[in-house]
XYZ file of C-alpha atoms in Angstrom:
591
model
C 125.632 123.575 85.164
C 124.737 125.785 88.086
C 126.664 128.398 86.499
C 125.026 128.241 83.017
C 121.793 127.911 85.018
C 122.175 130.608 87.530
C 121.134 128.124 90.518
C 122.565 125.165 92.040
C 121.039 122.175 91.659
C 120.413 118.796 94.580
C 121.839 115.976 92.975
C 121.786 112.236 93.236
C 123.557 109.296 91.448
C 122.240 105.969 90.935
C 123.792 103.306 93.042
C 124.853 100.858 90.228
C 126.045 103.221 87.001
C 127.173 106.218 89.024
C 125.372 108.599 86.287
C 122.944 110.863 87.449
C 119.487 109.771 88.735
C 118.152 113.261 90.384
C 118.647 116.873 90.096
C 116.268 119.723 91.319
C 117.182 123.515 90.202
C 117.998 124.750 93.970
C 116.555 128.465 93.707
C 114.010 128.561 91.014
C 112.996 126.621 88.122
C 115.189 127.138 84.938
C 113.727 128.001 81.540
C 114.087 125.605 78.920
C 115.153 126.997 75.140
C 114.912 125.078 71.844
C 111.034 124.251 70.757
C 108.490 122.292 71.903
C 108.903 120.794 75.619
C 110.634 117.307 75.041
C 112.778 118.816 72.484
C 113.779 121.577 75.079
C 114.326 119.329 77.507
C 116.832 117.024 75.074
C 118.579 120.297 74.430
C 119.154 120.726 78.275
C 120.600 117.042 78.420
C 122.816 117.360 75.073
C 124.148 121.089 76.527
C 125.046 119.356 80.044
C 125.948 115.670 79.104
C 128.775 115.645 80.942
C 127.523 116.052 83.979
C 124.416 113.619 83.948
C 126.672 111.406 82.395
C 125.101 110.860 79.026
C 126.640 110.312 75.576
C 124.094 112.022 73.342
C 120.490 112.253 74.603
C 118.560 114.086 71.634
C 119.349 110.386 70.099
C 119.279 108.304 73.290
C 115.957 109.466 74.697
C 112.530 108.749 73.214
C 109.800 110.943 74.402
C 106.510 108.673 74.811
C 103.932 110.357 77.112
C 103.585 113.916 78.975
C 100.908 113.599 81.932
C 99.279 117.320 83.257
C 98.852 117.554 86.741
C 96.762 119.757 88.683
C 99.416 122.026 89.742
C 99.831 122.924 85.993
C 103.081 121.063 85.819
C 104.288 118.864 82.641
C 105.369 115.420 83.147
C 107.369 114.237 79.937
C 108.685 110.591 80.504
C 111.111 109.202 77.767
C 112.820 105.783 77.620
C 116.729 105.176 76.393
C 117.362 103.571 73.292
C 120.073 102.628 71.579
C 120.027 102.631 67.420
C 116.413 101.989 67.699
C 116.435 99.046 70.122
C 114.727 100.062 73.406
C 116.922 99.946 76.799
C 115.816 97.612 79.866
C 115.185 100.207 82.824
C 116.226 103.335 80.892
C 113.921 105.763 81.431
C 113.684 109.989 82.526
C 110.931 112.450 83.922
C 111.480 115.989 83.308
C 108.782 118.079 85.491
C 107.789 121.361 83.738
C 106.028 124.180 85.242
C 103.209 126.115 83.329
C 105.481 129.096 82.199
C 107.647 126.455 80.316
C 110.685 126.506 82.921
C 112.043 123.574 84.038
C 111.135 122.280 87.837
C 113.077 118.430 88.407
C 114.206 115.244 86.562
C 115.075 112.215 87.201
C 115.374 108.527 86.151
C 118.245 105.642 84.842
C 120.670 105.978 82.336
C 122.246 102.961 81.411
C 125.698 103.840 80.312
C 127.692 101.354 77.371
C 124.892 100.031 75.733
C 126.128 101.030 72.332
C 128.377 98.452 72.384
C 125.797 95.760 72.622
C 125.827 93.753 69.526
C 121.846 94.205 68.136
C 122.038 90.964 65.848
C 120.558 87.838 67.760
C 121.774 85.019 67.007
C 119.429 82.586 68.697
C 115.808 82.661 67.774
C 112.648 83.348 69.345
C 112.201 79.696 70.219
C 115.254 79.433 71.144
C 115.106 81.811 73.982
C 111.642 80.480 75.201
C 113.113 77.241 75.519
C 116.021 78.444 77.423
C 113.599 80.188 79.663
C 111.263 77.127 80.019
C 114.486 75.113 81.029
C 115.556 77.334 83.520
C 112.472 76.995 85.171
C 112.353 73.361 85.116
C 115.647 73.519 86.558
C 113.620 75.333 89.640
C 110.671 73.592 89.860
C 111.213 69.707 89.011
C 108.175 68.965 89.361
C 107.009 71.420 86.659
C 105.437 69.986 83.700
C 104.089 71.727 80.544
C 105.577 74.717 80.801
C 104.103 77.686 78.728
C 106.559 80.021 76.732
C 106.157 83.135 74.643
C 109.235 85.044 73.657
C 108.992 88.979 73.021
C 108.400 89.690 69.338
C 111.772 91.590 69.175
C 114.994 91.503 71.283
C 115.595 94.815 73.616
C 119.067 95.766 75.682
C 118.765 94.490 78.836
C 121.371 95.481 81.834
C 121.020 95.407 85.698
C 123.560 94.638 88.842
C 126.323 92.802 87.878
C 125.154 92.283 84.414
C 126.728 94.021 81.541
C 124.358 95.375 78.845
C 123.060 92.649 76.352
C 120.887 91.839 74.054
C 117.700 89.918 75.140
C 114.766 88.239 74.527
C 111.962 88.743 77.554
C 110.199 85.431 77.416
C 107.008 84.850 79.966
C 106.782 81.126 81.117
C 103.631 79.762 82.956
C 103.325 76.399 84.559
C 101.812 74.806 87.295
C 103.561 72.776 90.673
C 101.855 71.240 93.151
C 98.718 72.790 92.408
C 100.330 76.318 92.569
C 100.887 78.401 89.296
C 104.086 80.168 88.849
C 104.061 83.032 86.218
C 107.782 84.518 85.798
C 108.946 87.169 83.144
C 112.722 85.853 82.436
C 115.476 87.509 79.999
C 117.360 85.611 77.880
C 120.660 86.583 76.015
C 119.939 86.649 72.078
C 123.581 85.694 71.517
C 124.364 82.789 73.873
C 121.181 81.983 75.569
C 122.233 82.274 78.718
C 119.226 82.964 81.260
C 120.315 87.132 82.487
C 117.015 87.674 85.311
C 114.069 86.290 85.657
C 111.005 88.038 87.611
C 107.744 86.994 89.564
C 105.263 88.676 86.860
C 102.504 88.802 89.299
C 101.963 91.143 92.266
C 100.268 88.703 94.909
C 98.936 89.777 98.390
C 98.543 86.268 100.371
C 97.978 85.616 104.033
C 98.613 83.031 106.279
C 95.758 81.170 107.801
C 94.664 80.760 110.811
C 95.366 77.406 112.855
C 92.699 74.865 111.560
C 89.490 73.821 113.430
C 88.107 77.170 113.321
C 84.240 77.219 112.682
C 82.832 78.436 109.139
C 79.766 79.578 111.262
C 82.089 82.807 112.326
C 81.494 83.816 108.671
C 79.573 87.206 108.130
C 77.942 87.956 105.524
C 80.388 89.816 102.714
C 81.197 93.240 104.067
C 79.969 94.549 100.279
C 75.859 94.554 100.025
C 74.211 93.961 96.513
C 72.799 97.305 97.188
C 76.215 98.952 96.730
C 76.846 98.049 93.014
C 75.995 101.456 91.445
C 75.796 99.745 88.111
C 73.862 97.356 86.059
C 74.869 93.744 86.115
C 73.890 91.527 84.044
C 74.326 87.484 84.048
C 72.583 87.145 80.991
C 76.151 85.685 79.483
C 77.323 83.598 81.929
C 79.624 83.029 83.295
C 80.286 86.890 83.409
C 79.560 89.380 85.721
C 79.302 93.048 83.138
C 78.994 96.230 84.041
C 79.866 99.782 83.838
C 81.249 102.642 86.877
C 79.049 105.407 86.379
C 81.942 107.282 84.625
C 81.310 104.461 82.021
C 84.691 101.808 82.904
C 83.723 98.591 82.115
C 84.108 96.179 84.473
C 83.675 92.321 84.386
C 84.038 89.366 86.435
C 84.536 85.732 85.265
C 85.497 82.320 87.009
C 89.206 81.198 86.158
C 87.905 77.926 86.305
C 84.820 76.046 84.988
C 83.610 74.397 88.099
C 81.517 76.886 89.889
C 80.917 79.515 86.980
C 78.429 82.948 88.114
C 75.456 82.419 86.821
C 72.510 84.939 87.601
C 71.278 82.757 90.672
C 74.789 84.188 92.006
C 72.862 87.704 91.890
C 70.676 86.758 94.615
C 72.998 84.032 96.504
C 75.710 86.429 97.637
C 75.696 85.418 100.559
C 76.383 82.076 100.295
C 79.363 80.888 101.832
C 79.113 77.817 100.616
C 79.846 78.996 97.257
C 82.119 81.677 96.337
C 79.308 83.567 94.323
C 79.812 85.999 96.794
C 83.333 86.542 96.059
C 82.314 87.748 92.439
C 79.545 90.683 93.868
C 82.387 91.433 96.085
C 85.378 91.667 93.079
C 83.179 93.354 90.927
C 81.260 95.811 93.430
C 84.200 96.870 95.043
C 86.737 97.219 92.019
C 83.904 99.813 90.535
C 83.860 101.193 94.287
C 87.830 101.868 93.570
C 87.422 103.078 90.228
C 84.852 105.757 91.295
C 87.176 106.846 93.871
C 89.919 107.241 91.803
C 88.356 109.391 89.616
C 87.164 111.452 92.221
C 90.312 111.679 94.397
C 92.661 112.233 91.561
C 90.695 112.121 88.323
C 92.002 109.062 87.571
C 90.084 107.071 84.773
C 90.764 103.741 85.803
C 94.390 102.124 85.625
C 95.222 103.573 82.292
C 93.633 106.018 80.060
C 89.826 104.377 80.754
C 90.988 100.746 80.144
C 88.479 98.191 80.949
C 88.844 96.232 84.353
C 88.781 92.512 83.790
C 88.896 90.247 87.418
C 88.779 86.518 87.916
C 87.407 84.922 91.357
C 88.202 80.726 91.752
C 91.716 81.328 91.187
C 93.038 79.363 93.673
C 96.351 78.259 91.730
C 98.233 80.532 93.741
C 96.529 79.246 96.871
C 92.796 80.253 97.967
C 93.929 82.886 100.599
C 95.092 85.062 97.406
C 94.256 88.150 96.029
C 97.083 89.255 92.437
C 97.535 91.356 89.994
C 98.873 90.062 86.524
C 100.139 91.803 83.224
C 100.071 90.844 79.787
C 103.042 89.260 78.562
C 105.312 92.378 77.826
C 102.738 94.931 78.598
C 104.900 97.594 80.405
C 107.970 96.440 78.660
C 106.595 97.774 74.850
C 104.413 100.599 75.816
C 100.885 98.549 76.415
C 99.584 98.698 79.531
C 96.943 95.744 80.251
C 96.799 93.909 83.614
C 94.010 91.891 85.266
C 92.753 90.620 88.648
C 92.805 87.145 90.347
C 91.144 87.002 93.522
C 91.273 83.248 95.353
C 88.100 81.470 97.642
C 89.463 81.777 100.617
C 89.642 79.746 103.125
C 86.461 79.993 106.027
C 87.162 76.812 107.658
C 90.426 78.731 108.648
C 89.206 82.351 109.300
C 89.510 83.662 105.758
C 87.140 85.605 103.652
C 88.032 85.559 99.827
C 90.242 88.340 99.454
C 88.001 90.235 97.069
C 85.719 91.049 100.004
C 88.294 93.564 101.676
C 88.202 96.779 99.512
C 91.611 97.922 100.784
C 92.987 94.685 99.454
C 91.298 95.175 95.785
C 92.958 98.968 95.863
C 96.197 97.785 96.677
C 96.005 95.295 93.893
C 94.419 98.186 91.461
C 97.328 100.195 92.247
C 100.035 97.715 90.967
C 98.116 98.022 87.709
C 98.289 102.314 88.025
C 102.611 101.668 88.838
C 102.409 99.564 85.522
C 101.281 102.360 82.920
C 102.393 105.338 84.992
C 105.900 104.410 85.838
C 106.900 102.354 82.267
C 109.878 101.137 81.203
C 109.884 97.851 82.846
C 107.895 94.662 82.340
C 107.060 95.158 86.569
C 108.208 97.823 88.249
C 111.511 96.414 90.386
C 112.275 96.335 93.062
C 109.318 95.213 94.125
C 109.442 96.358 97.734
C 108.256 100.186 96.368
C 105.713 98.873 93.983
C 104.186 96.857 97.350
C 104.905 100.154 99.638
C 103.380 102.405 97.106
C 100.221 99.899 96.642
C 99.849 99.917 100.503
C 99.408 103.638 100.995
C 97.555 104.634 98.023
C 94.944 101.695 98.972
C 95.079 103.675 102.886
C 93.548 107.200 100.562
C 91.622 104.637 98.504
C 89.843 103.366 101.223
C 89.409 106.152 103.195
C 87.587 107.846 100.547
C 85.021 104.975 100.390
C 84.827 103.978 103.923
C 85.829 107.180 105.935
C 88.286 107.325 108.231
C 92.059 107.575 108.345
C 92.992 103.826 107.681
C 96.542 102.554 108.847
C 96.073 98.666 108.162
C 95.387 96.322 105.338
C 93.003 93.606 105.059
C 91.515 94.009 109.046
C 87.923 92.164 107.077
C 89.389 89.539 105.330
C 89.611 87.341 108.723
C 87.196 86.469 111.514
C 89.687 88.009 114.130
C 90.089 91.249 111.961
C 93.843 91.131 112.511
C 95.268 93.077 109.819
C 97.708 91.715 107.249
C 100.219 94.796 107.621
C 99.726 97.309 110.074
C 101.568 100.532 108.367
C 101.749 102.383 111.819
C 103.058 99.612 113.970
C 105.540 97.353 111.753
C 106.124 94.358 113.543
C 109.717 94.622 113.270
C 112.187 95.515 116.077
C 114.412 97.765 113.450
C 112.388 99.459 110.580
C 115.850 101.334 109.213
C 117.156 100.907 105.511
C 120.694 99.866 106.499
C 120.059 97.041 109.322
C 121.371 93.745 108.792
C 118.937 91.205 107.795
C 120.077 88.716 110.899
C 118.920 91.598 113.213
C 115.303 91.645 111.310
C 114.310 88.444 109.867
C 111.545 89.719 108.616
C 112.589 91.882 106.578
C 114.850 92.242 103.842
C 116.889 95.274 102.734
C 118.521 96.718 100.391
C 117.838 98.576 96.350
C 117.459 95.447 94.470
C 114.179 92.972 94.547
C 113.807 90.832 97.951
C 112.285 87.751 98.290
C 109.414 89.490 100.523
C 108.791 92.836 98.847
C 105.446 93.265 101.062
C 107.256 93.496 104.064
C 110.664 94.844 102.793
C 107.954 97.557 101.458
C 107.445 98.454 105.517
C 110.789 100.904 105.354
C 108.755 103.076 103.193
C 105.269 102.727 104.640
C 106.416 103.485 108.026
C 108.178 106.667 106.709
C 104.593 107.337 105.235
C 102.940 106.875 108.304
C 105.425 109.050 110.524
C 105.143 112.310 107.523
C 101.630 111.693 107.428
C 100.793 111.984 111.223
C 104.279 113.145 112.824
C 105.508 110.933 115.792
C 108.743 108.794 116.680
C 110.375 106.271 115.198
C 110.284 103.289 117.069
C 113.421 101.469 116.109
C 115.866 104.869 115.654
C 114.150 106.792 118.111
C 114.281 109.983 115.601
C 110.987 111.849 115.820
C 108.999 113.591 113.003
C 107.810 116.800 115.044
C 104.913 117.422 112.847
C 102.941 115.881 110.313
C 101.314 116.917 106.958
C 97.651 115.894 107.737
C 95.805 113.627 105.641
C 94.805 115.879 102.172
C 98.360 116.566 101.876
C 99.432 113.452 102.193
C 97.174 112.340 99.583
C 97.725 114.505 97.188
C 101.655 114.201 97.279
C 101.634 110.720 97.521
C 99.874 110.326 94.291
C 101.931 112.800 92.641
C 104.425 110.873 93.015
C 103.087 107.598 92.103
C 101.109 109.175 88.990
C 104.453 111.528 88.080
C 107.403 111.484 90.179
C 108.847 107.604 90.098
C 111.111 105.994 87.883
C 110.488 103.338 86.924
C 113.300 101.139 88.460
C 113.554 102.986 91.513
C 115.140 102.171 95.204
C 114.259 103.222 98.875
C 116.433 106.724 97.983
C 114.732 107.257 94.557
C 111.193 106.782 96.543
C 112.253 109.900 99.125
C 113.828 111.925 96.151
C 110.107 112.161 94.532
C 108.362 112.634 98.016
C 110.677 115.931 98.387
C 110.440 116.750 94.909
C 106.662 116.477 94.538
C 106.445 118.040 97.786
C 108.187 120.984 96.988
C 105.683 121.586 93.977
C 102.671 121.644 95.953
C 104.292 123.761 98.552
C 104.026 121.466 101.138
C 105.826 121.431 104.254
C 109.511 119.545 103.883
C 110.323 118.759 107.028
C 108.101 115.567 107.834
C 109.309 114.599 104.244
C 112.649 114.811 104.676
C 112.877 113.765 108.631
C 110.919 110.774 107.753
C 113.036 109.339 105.624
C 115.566 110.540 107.701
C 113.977 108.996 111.038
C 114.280 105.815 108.301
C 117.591 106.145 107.751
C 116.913 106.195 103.785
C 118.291 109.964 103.903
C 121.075 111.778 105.754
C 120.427 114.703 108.460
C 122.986 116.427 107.141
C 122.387 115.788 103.482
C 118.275 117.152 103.825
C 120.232 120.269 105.768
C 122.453 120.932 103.121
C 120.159 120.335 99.827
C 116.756 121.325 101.281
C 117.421 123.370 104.002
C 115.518 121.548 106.420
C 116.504 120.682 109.858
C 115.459 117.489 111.917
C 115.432 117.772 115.459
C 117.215 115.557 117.602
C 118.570 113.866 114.454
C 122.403 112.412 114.175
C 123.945 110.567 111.392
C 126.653 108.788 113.826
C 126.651 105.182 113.193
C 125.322 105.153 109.739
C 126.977 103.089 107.723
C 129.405 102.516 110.766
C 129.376 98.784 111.116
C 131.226 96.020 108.865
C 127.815 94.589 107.908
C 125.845 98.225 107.198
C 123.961 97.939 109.903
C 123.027 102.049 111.601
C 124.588 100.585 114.849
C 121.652 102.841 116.677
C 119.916 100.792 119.285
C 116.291 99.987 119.154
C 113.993 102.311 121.548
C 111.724 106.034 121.422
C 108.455 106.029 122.702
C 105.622 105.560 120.154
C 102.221 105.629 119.897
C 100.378 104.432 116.972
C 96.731 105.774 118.434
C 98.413 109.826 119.485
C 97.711 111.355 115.353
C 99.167 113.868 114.073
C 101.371 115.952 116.635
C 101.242 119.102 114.802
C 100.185 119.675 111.312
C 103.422 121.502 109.609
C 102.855 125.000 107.773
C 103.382 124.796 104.256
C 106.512 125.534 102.530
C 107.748 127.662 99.861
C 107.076 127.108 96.007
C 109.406 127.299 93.746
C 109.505 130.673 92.424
């Protein structure tokens, strides 16, 4: 290929099917022959299928959406099929530049899926009651358990499992008071449960020790004043209303017991009553909106969709804030999600979650990871989703509040302790390749973890030590400079708009950071030595590939010990207060 090209290329390979997951033209972009874009870019796949591994991608890959970004660049995204039948996880970005010449790609190519047999043999019904038992196997105490089985079987394949067909069936049911909402696949031949997946993205705290006086409850850190809208309660129980860019927005009780009515409009502050928790959802979801669209002209989560948010929904427990999909809704091209936003808990210190606007963006953003990335019912693992979430809501925030934000949720308690802190983890060891026992805390590794908002810290860190420069305070590797704030931003949501897969690990996360840096001409060395301070990335790897060197930074011990832990003690000074050491020059755009 770099032959026929006339440039070598930087490569990756996924971790499970070996076939190729990255490649970036090394010199200069390479022009694409053979019609429009997406057809172009098939004809680039067909010409070097043997070395991305493919069997015959002008069949295997359907184009379904090309985003523009402000650089001028083409985004095409197309998912892998197989005789029609659309493939679990398969999916490709191919970045083009304005003058039609190829810039990156990426994504996951399943291999052997045309062996899969496409004629199910179990029924719809069947599968959602194989999915509903499976659950009740779980949860014993579960009892009327909701299934709905995907209209039509897809190919489903991950770790360990070889390519099958599959229903996706969505159960529901409640335990203990708790709802559980889980997107499950089941084999259309022998009904035999393959995965099944939290299908909700939930940010929960833990409370404070009981006792603690209600009276230490402000008032709701959102004022009437701020809705830039109309609302009207002349409907109840709904809260309606419009950004000024024209999203609708509305906000509804998920239960029947303490519905908004329009005395809500002037009892906000009541927090006796969780009226104030609706101003708050919808006030500061239309605060988010706005600043999407004027940060990154964004039009809400999807192409203008209409924001829908529930407050009362304590069913995942009061100290709660989610966001939920449709059944199916990435899996089939839709892309519909809505908001659930719990009471709280004052009597313990906590403010209904919808009062804290940086927890509302973080939730908004799942939604954005939904239609942007496709291909999956949730993007998995989780850990990125709930990384990516985190630092978007930092630029989110900062754009309505001011400021350079570096913690979540500091206003949804009485002690304004935050619920993450993305410049000082809590952890002792913040690399990708410790052993869990070392960390208990967190949990590493490609696939989904039980914790993704913490496993998530790996990559937030990294964002935090590119963003501002500084040491890493578990590997001791510093970042000598930073790219400042607007830089940040902007790559960041590059790469959450148009760089990620949609299945993508801690590696796949850095491999669009560099990519989408190089684009915008932004400096690559806090990139690259941030993920390398992370231990996501090699030293000698970013040296090799992208020509950038990390100071002070040694790859003995990776990978050294029987367990995969770096074998690097703890230590390096750090200081989460110093900002940025020095903001990096930019870098060189591809020609």
């Amino acid at each position: 290929m770099s032959e026929g090209t006339g440039t070598d290329w930087i490569t990756d390979q996924h971790p499970v099917f070996h076939t190729m997951s990255f490649a970036v033209p090394k010199k200069h972009a390479v022009p694409l022959e053979g019609g429009p874009r997406e057809a172009a870019v098939l004809s680039m796949l067909a010409r070097y299928k043997e070395v991305f591994g493919m069997r015959d991608p002008v069949v295997e890959w359907k184009h379904f959406r090309t985003n523009l970004d402000d650089q001028g660049f083409s985004h095409l995204r197309f998912y892998q099929q197989s005789r029609g039948v659309r493939v679990y996880g398969g999916d490709w970005i191919a970045s083009v530049n304005a003058r039609g010449e190829l810039a990156s790609m990426s994504g996951v190519y399943v291999p052997g899926v045309d062996a899969v047999d496409l004629s199910p043999t179990q029924t719809r019904e069947q599968a959602a009651d194989a999915a509903r038992g499976d659950v009740k196997r779980e949860w014993r105490g579960a009892a009327n358990i909701g299934a709905e089985a995907s209209p039509d079987p897809l190919i489903y394949a991950a770790e360990g499992v070889p390519p099958a067909l599959a229903f996706a069936v969505r159960t529901d049911t409640v335990v203990d008071g708790f709802r559980h909402t889980d997107d499950s696949f089941v084999d259309a031949h022998t009904g035999a449960v393959l995965g099944r997946f939290d299908a909700t993205h939930s940010q929960g705290a833990t409370p404070y020790a009981s006792g603690r006086s209600s009276k230490s409850y402000p008032p709701y850190n959102v004022q009437a004043t701020d809705i830039r809208f109309p609302v009207s309660a002349s409907n109840p129980p709904i809260l309606d209303g419009r950004t000024r860019s024209g999203v609708r927005i509305q906000t509804l009780s998920h239960t029947s017991s303490d519905p908004i009515t329009g005395s809500s409009l002037t009892n906000w502050t009541d927090t006796t009553r969780p009226s104030g928790a609706a101003i708050d959802a919808q006030a500061n979801l239309a605060r988010v909106v706005d600043a999407y669209e004027d940060l990154y002209k964004r039009k809400s989560f999807g192409d203008g969709k209409d924001v829908l948010a529930y407050i009362n929904a304590n069913d995942k427990g009061p100290i709660n804030a989610s966001m939920e999909t449709d059944p199916f809704s990435g899996l089939f091209g839709w892309c519909n999600a809505s908001f659930y936003f719990g009471d709280g808990d004052p009597a313990r210190g906590y403010f209904p979650l919808s009062a804290a606007v940086d927890i509302v963006a973080h939730e908004f953003t799942h939604a954005i990871a939904l239609c942007a990335w496709g291909g999956s019912i949730v993007p998995t693992p989780k850990a990125v989703d709930e990384a990516m979430s985190d630092i978007l809501a930092m630029f989110i925030t900062s754009k309505i509040e001011g400021g350079h934000p570096t913690a979540l949720g500091r206003s949804t308690n009485v002690r304004h302790q935050p619920l993450r802190d993305l410049a000082n983890p809590p952890c002792d060891r913040m690399d990708a390749l410790s052993d869990t026992s070392l960390c208990p805390t967190y949990k590493f590794g490609w696939l989904d973890r039980p914790e993704p908002h913490s496993a998530g810290g790996i990559i937030t860190y990294a964002w935090y030590l590119m963003t501002f420069g500084g040491t890493h305070k578990s590997t001791g590797q510093r970042v000598p400079c930073g790219l400042g704030w607007e830089r940040s931003s902007r790559l960041w949501y590059q790469v959450q708009a148009n760089e990620m897969p949609s299945s993508p690990d801690y590696k796949a996360a850095a491999n669009a950071t560099l990519s989408a840096g190089r684009k915008q001409n932004a400096p690559l060395q806090p990139i690259a030595c941030a993920w390398v301070a992370a231990q996501v990335l090699k030293a000698d790897d970013v040296k090799k590939q992208w020509n950038v060197d990390c100071p002070g930074a040694s790859d003995a011990g990776v990978d050294s010990s029987p367990d995969g832990s770096s074998g690097i003690p703890d230590g390096g000074l750090y200081d989460p207060n110093a900002g940025p050491l020095v903001v990096c020059p930019a870098g060189p755009l591809i020609p």
